[in-house]
Amino acid sequence: MKLLVNATLGALLSVMSMPSIAADSPISKQQKETAQQLMETALKSDLAYDIVESLTTEIGPRLGGSEAEKRARDWGANLGKELGFDKVAIEEFTMPFWDRGHLHIALTSPYNQELYGSALGGAAPSEKEINAPIVYFRDIHALTAIKDGSLKGKVAFVDGEPMVKSQTGAGYGPSNQKRRIGWQHAQRGGASALVIRSVGSDSHRFPHTGMMSKKDDKWTTIPVIAISNPDADHLRRLHNLGKPLSISLHSGSDWQGEVTSGNVVLDIIGSEKPEEIVLIGGHLDSWDLGTGAVDDGAGIAITTAAAKLIANLPKRPKRTIRVVMFGAEEVGLLGAYAYAEKHEANLHNHVVATESDFGARNVWRLTSDVNPEATVLVDEIAKIIAPLGIIRGGSDVKGGGPDIIPMANKGVPTIRLQQEGTDYFDLHHTPDDTLDKIDPEELKQNVAAYAATIFLFADTHIDLKKKN
Amino acid sequence: MKLLVNATLGALLSVMSMPSIAADSPISKQQKETAQQLMETALKSDLAYDIVESLTTEIGPRLGGSEAEKRARDWGANLGKELGFDKVAIEEFTMPFWDRGHLHIALTSPYNQELYGSALGGAAPSEKEINAPIVYFRDIHALTAIKDGSLKGKVAFVDGEPMVKSQTGAGYGPSNQKRRIGWQHAQRGGASALVIRSVGSDSHRFPHTGMMSKKDDKWTTIPVIAISNPDADHLRRLHNLGKPLSISLHSGSDWQGEVTSGNVVLDIIGSEKPEEIVLIGGHLDSWDLGTGAVDDGAGIAITTAAAKLIANLPKRPKRTIRVVMFGAEEVGLLGAYAYAEKHEANLHNHVVATESDFGARNVWRLTSDVNPEATVLVDEIAKIIAPLGIIRGGSDVKGGGPDIIPMANKGVPTIRLQQEGTDYFDLHHTPDDTLDKIDPEELKQNVAAYAATIFLFADTHIDLKKKN
């Protein structure tokens, strides 16, 4: 069925009538035809799937700063060379390394039962095994209301509802509060540890890991553990029955000192304005629990494949297309900040930037935050990619993806091809983020959308650098 | 939507025309009306859900022979008393206890990666950590073809395809060969351990545990580990790339000596033929990884609730309805054999037996293996429960459920109300078998089907003991 849809789309793109293009259109007839050819080619190409299969299989999990992430950088640079990118660079930076270590967590009252948990990024180790009663908090607000020192000798458990599912992932921010700042209140209360309901929308027995926030530039000094939604349901039911709950936990997670990470930068050099950069990319690191297929092998694959399809054209587009495989995204956008810092003097030449970091389901919306001339361009691009099922979203939507934030904060215009995210937080940061979760046909739709959009940005005659 | 369906079904049952019943029908008009009232009541009753919620929450995982299974027996007996069963008994038996212990399993070449595995029931421990190359077998047939002693110093990995999904679960038997007998060939080859692709139809990162088969009354002497389907996919892809694979594993699973288990037997005593028994039930034990909601808290809940609804009628049916909560099913049908042995002299009075042990999705088919007169009864029952969406299946289908096998082998007639099983082997024997996987509305349909069917068997005037 999906194959049929794509075949039909291809045919549709071939025969669709070409409305006459006004003289002042930001897209020429030739550019439009090229964009349509790129989409047709993308819908038949296995390249993106081959890339994400290679990354997840040959490298596997690749936590920011780990030896595996180093292998991933070499893999990325080799891939760039093999695919014929004009310029391939690894830009290293240093970072503090947090390692998960071993965790054991179990209910010990009202009876013994193993729990499925994972330490949150930045969590401190337990010096020895913690055995303590659980104090139940129905949500993060209940925890934030506690008095200082009131949790001594206890483990705080913050429940809450499973994350609300939606195509935009809008439920993530609110649900994520307990992960981000919960520790500050548990620690203020003097708790021995904090356990939270996972930030995730699934009902599988997988904990969702993820980074906590620092406070006053400091990380927590207690273990902080996310447990799966079914485990949290279980604790809630026991609590509601009035059962006294207690827990045993031992966590080895800790900071391990400074290590090297890096970004991989692959360029297709522009033919007329090589100094102007259309930046796309994904992040190369993954959480250590899964193999980082959906988050973010898919983004690496989609953007690299899209650039390669453009490189296959008879002629380079006017501007440089840069694929950045960001390092150490999960652990605090460290590659993104390193990139923005290293290239600060040249950010004015980054005419647009976008990252694919929301999975591999079909793109359904194109949003933008660019100057008025470029907004007209985006409007026209949206018409060209509409046969892929993509609608034009807002023209003042901030953010081109997590790793784009630091450069967007310094004025780089952004767009976003947003993937359908209803199921994204079922897998997000869990062991279940593996290759089988990617639909090869939906991945092709992504590449088609990226290739057409990025080509048209890179080749347009309009002045993308014009200020708002 | 589901509520609506059930409400509609209830209305349908109320107003449906009553075809005239022939004088020689095995079901009277009054019996039919009572069966229909039972279905209506069941479709509105939360009792079964309350039971499975209580079992999974208050007892949790309950491996055969464990202290938790003992708590489950007490829970079952208390439940029987609270619900007003006429007779409540715990029938103990002894059994050898196998404990999972701790497992660590990881890929060590081509790189380090944790694998998601579980020891199979009956597996031996590793004396110390095993570090060995993997020999890849594409399926169980490839493993069975090896020469004696050809796997010394190696770990055998048996791949195969994920189990085929179907409503009958027909793919289980073939897929299960590697779990049942794989160890015999790995051990014959001299392998240090055997790793198999999980017997399961899902694509989640959960291993499926399960019991192995003995050979010549002996268990394996090597560790045997099932890994999740995504982990097996990963090993397959690496193997196909020609990468040399090696593994590290350390398993503490072992036999722990004789312990006590038991069956819980709850009777609603018949008003006219109390010696004749209509036996229903489920198994009280679960694997230790999940909380045994679908396998088989649901079966316990459905059959206990169905019997309770019949007990609520103004008059007891003619025959005794017996709910058996079997112990130690997962580890070898030990409760089932104990029951058949203990009650051997009285099995001729067991006029029909059936177990619910295939999850909690809607019942879609009623099969039977009973004498010709009783077959006519089943045909009529099928018409009465047809509004629940249940079809009449074969009248020579052996097997009323796993725990019924020992008594069926001794001549006890069986029927089966078969649940839709397409997703059953996604959860089967995994940590993911938890309460949230049960749809309360589908559970009600099950209770309706069981209550009507069992009542009609218990109250029929025909001679169910007549031989074939």
Short mmCIF file of C-alpha atoms in Angstrom, two decimals, chain A residues 53 56-61 71 102 110-113 116 203-206 230 233-234 237-238 241 243 289-291 427 431-432 434-437, chain B residues 53 56-61 71 102 110-113 116 203-206 230 233-234 237-238 241 243 289-291 427 431-432 434-437:
data_model
loop_
_atom_site.label_atom_id
_atom_site.label_comp_id
_atom_site.label_asym_id
_atom_site.label_seq_id
_atom_site.Cartn_x
_atom_site.Cartn_y
_atom_site.Cartn_z
CA GLU A 53 20.91 0.79 8.91
CA THR A 56 22.68 1.65 13.96
CA THR A 57 24.21 -1.70 13.01
CA GLU A 58 27.88 -0.93 12.57
CA ILE A 59 28.18 1.63 15.35
CA GLY A 60 25.23 0.83 17.64
CA PRO A 61 24.49 2.98 20.70
CA ARG A 71 33.56 5.60 15.93
CA HIS A 102 24.81 -0.20 36.54
CA PRO A 110 4.69 -4.45 50.18
CA TYR A 111 6.68 -7.23 48.44
CA ASN A 112 9.81 -7.67 46.33
CA GLN A 113 9.49 -6.79 42.68
CA TYR A 116 12.33 -1.19 35.12
CA SER A 203 2.54 1.76 27.89
CA HIS A 204 5.56 -0.50 27.56
CA ARG A 205 7.90 -1.53 30.30
CA PHE A 206 10.70 0.74 29.11
CA PRO A 230 3.54 0.47 33.71
CA ASP A 233 1.00 2.71 37.27
CA HIS A 234 1.82 -0.17 39.59
CA ARG A 237 -2.23 1.50 42.43
CA LEU A 238 -0.36 0.24 45.48
CA LEU A 241 -4.57 0.91 48.23
CA LYS A 243 0.11 0.07 51.04
CA LEU A 289 19.85 2.36 25.82
CA GLY A 290 18.72 1.87 22.21
CA THR A 291 20.64 2.10 18.97
CA LEU A 427 10.21 5.24 21.72
CA PRO A 431 15.93 0.73 24.65
CA ASP A 432 13.23 0.30 22.03
CA THR A 434 15.94 0.44 17.13
CA LEU A 435 16.03 0.15 13.34
CA ASP A 436 12.83 -1.90 13.04
CA LYS A 437 10.86 1.17 14.16
CA GLU B 53 -6.21 -5.66 39.07
CA THR B 56 -1.44 -8.13 39.58
CA THR B 57 -1.22 -5.21 42.00
CA GLU B 58 -1.39 -6.85 45.40
CA ILE B 59 0.58 -9.98 44.53
CA GLY B 60 2.63 -8.96 41.48
CA PRO B 61 4.85 -11.47 39.67
CA ARG B 71 0.69 -15.32 48.61
CA HIS B 102 20.86 -12.35 37.68
CA PRO B 110 32.51 -5.99 16.88
CA TYR B 111 31.86 -3.56 19.77
CA ASN B 112 30.37 -3.52 23.25
CA GLN B 113 26.62 -3.38 23.45
CA TYR B 116 18.22 -7.60 26.29
CA SER B 203 9.29 -5.91 17.67
CA HIS B 204 9.99 -4.56 21.12
CA ARG B 205 13.18 -4.90 23.07
CA PHE B 206 11.76 -7.53 25.44
CA PRO B 230 15.32 -6.37 17.80
CA ASP B 233 17.78 -8.60 14.16
CA HIS B 234 20.88 -6.69 15.16
CA ARG B 237 22.63 -7.78 10.37
CA LEU B 238 26.12 -7.84 11.86
CA LEU B 241 28.03 -7.94 7.16
CA LYS B 243 31.52 -9.13 11.29
CA LEU B 289 9.30 -10.80 34.40
CA GLY B 290 5.87 -9.20 34.14
CA THR B 291 2.96 -9.17 36.55
CA LEU B 427 3.41 -9.83 25.35
CA PRO B 431 8.17 -7.92 31.29
CA ASP B 432 5.46 -6.15 29.31
CA THR B 434 1.10 -5.89 32.81
CA LEU B 435 -2.41 -4.74 33.69
CA ASP B 436 -2.54 -1.88 31.21
CA LYS B 437 -2.57 -4.44 28.39
#
